[in-house]
Amino acid sequence: MANIKQQKKRDITNNKKRLMNASFNSSLKSAVKAFEAAVAEGDKAKATEAYSFVCKKLDKSISKGVHHKNYVARQKSRLAGHLNTLA
């Protein structure tokens, strides 16, 4: 445990940020799983809608500082490849 007042404050803000990031990552993973389930069903309309939602979440993760832009680009590319298999 820290003895310095400022470090105690940083511990509190770091913990808040960690919980927010964990929550965001959980919702993102749920969105990706919903997309992958739609692809597995072969439902192109549902998969397209789910893909746009996942892309929106991924783009928001860049602006929130949760993920790096290259990670997001790689994930969007990977998911687009899955979506294109339905064509």
mmCIF file with all atom_site columns, C-alpha atoms in Angstrom:
data_model
loop_
_atom_site.group_PDB
_atom_site.id
_atom_site.type_symbol
_atom_site.label_atom_id
_atom_site.label_alt_id
_atom_site.label_comp_id
_atom_site.label_asym_id
_atom_site.label_entity_id
_atom_site.label_seq_id
_atom_site.pdbx_PDB_ins_code
_atom_site.Cartn_x
_atom_site.Cartn_y
_atom_site.Cartn_z
_atom_site.occupancy
_atom_site.B_iso_or_equiv
_atom_site.pdbx_formal_charge
_atom_site.auth_seq_id
_atom_site.auth_comp_id
_atom_site.auth_asym_id
_atom_site.auth_atom_id
_atom_site.pdbx_PDB_model_num
ATOM 1  C CA . MET A 1 1  ? 0.000   0.000   0.000   1.00 0.00 ? 1  MET A CA 1
ATOM 2  C CA . ALA A 1 2  ? 1.264   3.436   -0.898  1.00 0.00 ? 2  ALA A CA 1
ATOM 3  C CA . ASN A 1 3  ? 2.147   5.991   1.776   1.00 0.00 ? 3  ASN A CA 1
ATOM 4  C CA . ILE A 1 4  ? 2.132   8.974   -0.578  1.00 0.00 ? 4  ILE A CA 1
ATOM 5  C CA . LYS A 1 5  ? -1.166  10.822  -0.932  1.00 0.00 ? 5  LYS A CA 1
ATOM 6  C CA . GLN A 1 6  ? -0.876  11.360  -4.691  1.00 0.00 ? 6  GLN A CA 1
ATOM 7  C CA . GLN A 1 7  ? -0.129  7.677   -5.271  1.00 0.00 ? 7  GLN A CA 1
ATOM 8  C CA . LYS A 1 8  ? -3.237  6.738   -3.284  1.00 0.00 ? 8  LYS A CA 1
ATOM 9  C CA . LYS A 1 9  ? -5.264  8.993   -5.611  1.00 0.00 ? 9  LYS A CA 1
ATOM 10 C CA . ARG A 1 10 ? -3.647  7.403   -8.675  1.00 0.00 ? 10 ARG A CA 1
ATOM 11 C CA . ASP A 1 11 ? -4.506  3.937   -7.330  1.00 0.00 ? 11 ASP A CA 1
ATOM 12 C CA . ILE A 1 12 ? -8.161  4.953   -7.092  1.00 0.00 ? 12 ILE A CA 1
ATOM 13 C CA . THR A 1 13 ? -8.291  6.416   -10.627 1.00 0.00 ? 13 THR A CA 1
ATOM 14 C CA . ASN A 1 14 ? -6.347  3.475   -12.062 1.00 0.00 ? 14 ASN A CA 1
ATOM 15 C CA . ASN A 1 15 ? -8.817  1.060   -10.491 1.00 0.00 ? 15 ASN A CA 1
ATOM 16 C CA . LYS A 1 16 ? -11.786 3.014   -11.928 1.00 0.00 ? 16 LYS A CA 1
ATOM 17 C CA . LYS A 1 17 ? -10.197 2.994   -15.388 1.00 0.00 ? 17 LYS A CA 1
ATOM 18 C CA . ARG A 1 18 ? -9.422  -0.734  -15.121 1.00 0.00 ? 18 ARG A CA 1
ATOM 19 C CA . LEU A 1 19 ? -13.052 -1.504  -14.276 1.00 0.00 ? 19 LEU A CA 1
ATOM 20 C CA . MET A 1 20 ? -14.337 0.663   -17.143 1.00 0.00 ? 20 MET A CA 1
ATOM 21 C CA . ASN A 1 21 ? -11.963 -1.003  -19.599 1.00 0.00 ? 21 ASN A CA 1
ATOM 22 C CA . ALA A 1 22 ? -12.965 -4.461  -18.363 1.00 0.00 ? 22 ALA A CA 1
ATOM 23 C CA . SER A 1 23 ? -16.637 -3.602  -18.817 1.00 0.00 ? 23 SER A CA 1
ATOM 24 C CA . PHE A 1 24 ? -16.037 -2.246  -22.317 1.00 0.00 ? 24 PHE A CA 1
ATOM 25 C CA . ASN A 1 25 ? -13.964 -5.298  -23.312 1.00 0.00 ? 25 ASN A CA 1
ATOM 26 C CA . SER A 1 26 ? -16.710 -7.597  -22.045 1.00 0.00 ? 26 SER A CA 1
ATOM 27 C CA . SER A 1 27 ? -19.378 -5.854  -24.124 1.00 0.00 ? 27 SER A CA 1
ATOM 28 C CA . LEU A 1 28 ? -17.086 -5.909  -27.154 1.00 0.00 ? 28 LEU A CA 1
ATOM 29 C CA . LYS A 1 29 ? -16.491 -9.650  -26.792 1.00 0.00 ? 29 LYS A CA 1
ATOM 30 C CA . SER A 1 30 ? -20.244 -10.221 -26.523 1.00 0.00 ? 30 SER A CA 1
ATOM 31 C CA . ALA A 1 31 ? -20.798 -8.261  -29.732 1.00 0.00 ? 31 ALA A CA 1
ATOM 32 C CA . VAL A 1 32 ? -18.118 -10.284 -31.537 1.00 0.00 ? 32 VAL A CA 1
ATOM 33 C CA . LYS A 1 33 ? -19.656 -13.550 -30.327 1.00 0.00 ? 33 LYS A CA 1
ATOM 34 C CA . ALA A 1 34 ? -23.078 -12.430 -31.573 1.00 0.00 ? 34 ALA A CA 1
ATOM 35 C CA . PHE A 1 35 ? -21.541 -11.665 -34.967 1.00 0.00 ? 35 PHE A CA 1
ATOM 36 C CA . GLU A 1 36 ? -19.772 -15.033 -35.126 1.00 0.00 ? 36 GLU A CA 1
ATOM 37 C CA . ALA A 1 37 ? -23.005 -16.804 -34.182 1.00 0.00 ? 37 ALA A CA 1
ATOM 38 C CA . ALA A 1 38 ? -24.829 -15.022 -37.022 1.00 0.00 ? 38 ALA A CA 1
ATOM 39 C CA . VAL A 1 39 ? -22.089 -16.081 -39.450 1.00 0.00 ? 39 VAL A CA 1
ATOM 40 C CA . ALA A 1 40 ? -22.300 -19.670 -38.199 1.00 0.00 ? 40 ALA A CA 1
ATOM 41 C CA . GLU A 1 41 ? -26.065 -19.639 -38.843 1.00 0.00 ? 41 GLU A CA 1
ATOM 42 C CA . GLY A 1 42 ? -25.454 -18.332 -42.347 1.00 0.00 ? 42 GLY A CA 1
ATOM 43 C CA . ASP A 1 43 ? -27.825 -15.385 -41.875 1.00 0.00 ? 43 ASP A CA 1
ATOM 44 C CA . LYS A 1 44 ? -26.252 -12.646 -44.009 1.00 0.00 ? 44 LYS A CA 1
ATOM 45 C CA . ALA A 1 45 ? -28.650 -9.854  -42.989 1.00 0.00 ? 45 ALA A CA 1
ATOM 46 C CA . LYS A 1 46 ? -28.187 -10.519 -39.286 1.00 0.00 ? 46 LYS A CA 1
ATOM 47 C CA . ALA A 1 47 ? -24.425 -10.869 -39.714 1.00 0.00 ? 47 ALA A CA 1
ATOM 48 C CA . THR A 1 48 ? -24.179 -7.575  -41.612 1.00 0.00 ? 48 THR A CA 1
ATOM 49 C CA . GLU A 1 49 ? -26.069 -5.766  -38.878 1.00 0.00 ? 49 GLU A CA 1
ATOM 50 C CA . ALA A 1 50 ? -23.911 -7.381  -36.185 1.00 0.00 ? 50 ALA A CA 1
ATOM 51 C CA . TYR A 1 51 ? -20.742 -6.496  -38.134 1.00 0.00 ? 51 TYR A CA 1
ATOM 52 C CA . SER A 1 52 ? -21.681 -2.821  -38.275 1.00 0.00 ? 52 SER A CA 1
ATOM 53 C CA . PHE A 1 53 ? -22.329 -2.850  -34.516 1.00 0.00 ? 53 PHE A CA 1
ATOM 54 C CA . VAL A 1 54 ? -18.966 -4.519  -33.822 1.00 0.00 ? 54 VAL A CA 1
ATOM 55 C CA . CYS A 1 55 ? -17.184 -1.976  -36.038 1.00 0.00 ? 55 CYS A CA 1
ATOM 56 C CA . LYS A 1 56 ? -18.868 0.833   -34.121 1.00 0.00 ? 56 LYS A CA 1
ATOM 57 C CA . LYS A 1 57 ? -17.706 -0.671  -30.811 1.00 0.00 ? 57 LYS A CA 1
ATOM 58 C CA . LEU A 1 58 ? -14.170 -1.179  -32.127 1.00 0.00 ? 58 LEU A CA 1
ATOM 59 C CA . ASP A 1 59 ? -13.958 2.404   -33.374 1.00 0.00 ? 59 ASP A CA 1
ATOM 60 C CA . LYS A 1 60 ? -15.173 3.644   -30.016 1.00 0.00 ? 60 LYS A CA 1
ATOM 61 C CA . SER A 1 61 ? -12.458 1.587   -28.291 1.00 0.00 ? 61 SER A CA 1
ATOM 62 C CA . ILE A 1 62 ? -9.816  3.608   -30.170 1.00 0.00 ? 62 ILE A CA 1
ATOM 63 C CA . SER A 1 63 ? -11.300 6.910   -29.042 1.00 0.00 ? 63 SER A CA 1
ATOM 64 C CA . LYS A 1 64 ? -11.578 5.696   -25.443 1.00 0.00 ? 64 LYS A CA 1
ATOM 65 C CA . GLY A 1 65 ? -7.963  4.517   -25.491 1.00 0.00 ? 65 GLY A CA 1
ATOM 66 C CA . VAL A 1 66 ? -8.877  0.911   -24.750 1.00 0.00 ? 66 VAL A CA 1
ATOM 67 C CA . HIS A 1 67 ? -7.309  -0.568  -27.902 1.00 0.00 ? 67 HIS A CA 1
ATOM 68 C CA . HIS A 1 68 ? -4.586  0.368   -30.360 1.00 0.00 ? 68 HIS A CA 1
ATOM 69 C CA . LYS A 1 69 ? -5.618  1.324   -33.883 1.00 0.00 ? 69 LYS A CA 1
ATOM 70 C CA . ASN A 1 70 ? -3.702  -1.585  -35.432 1.00 0.00 ? 70 ASN A CA 1
ATOM 71 C CA . TYR A 1 71 ? -5.511  -4.080  -33.186 1.00 0.00 ? 71 TYR A CA 1
ATOM 72 C CA . VAL A 1 72 ? -8.843  -2.605  -34.267 1.00 0.00 ? 72 VAL A CA 1
ATOM 73 C CA . ALA A 1 73 ? -7.857  -2.687  -37.948 1.00 0.00 ? 73 ALA A CA 1
ATOM 74 C CA . ARG A 1 74 ? -6.817  -6.328  -37.638 1.00 0.00 ? 74 ARG A CA 1
ATOM 75 C CA . GLN A 1 75 ? -10.060 -7.320  -35.914 1.00 0.00 ? 75 GLN A CA 1
ATOM 76 C CA . LYS A 1 76 ? -12.236 -5.485  -38.442 1.00 0.00 ? 76 LYS A CA 1
ATOM 77 C CA . SER A 1 77 ? -10.353 -7.134  -41.292 1.00 0.00 ? 77 SER A CA 1
ATOM 78 C CA . ARG A 1 78 ? -10.691 -10.577 -39.711 1.00 0.00 ? 78 ARG A CA 1
ATOM 79 C CA . LEU A 1 79 ? -14.426 -10.141 -39.153 1.00 0.00 ? 79 LEU A CA 1
ATOM 80 C CA . ALA A 1 80 ? -14.939 -8.759  -42.675 1.00 0.00 ? 80 ALA A CA 1
ATOM 81 C CA . GLY A 1 81 ? -13.299 -11.915 -43.999 1.00 0.00 ? 81 GLY A CA 1
ATOM 82 C CA . HIS A 1 82 ? -15.841 -14.003 -42.091 1.00 0.00 ? 82 HIS A CA 1
ATOM 83 C CA . LEU A 1 83 ? -18.660 -11.860 -43.450 1.00 0.00 ? 83 LEU A CA 1
ATOM 84 C CA . ASN A 1 84 ? -17.409 -12.249 -47.022 1.00 0.00 ? 84 ASN A CA 1
ATOM 85 C CA . THR A 1 85 ? -17.592 -16.037 -46.758 1.00 0.00 ? 85 THR A CA 1
ATOM 86 C CA . LEU A 1 86 ? -21.397 -15.680 -46.719 1.00 0.00 ? 86 LEU A CA 1
ATOM 87 C CA . ALA A 1 87 ? -21.518 -14.015 -50.155 1.00 0.00 ? 87 ALA A CA 1
#
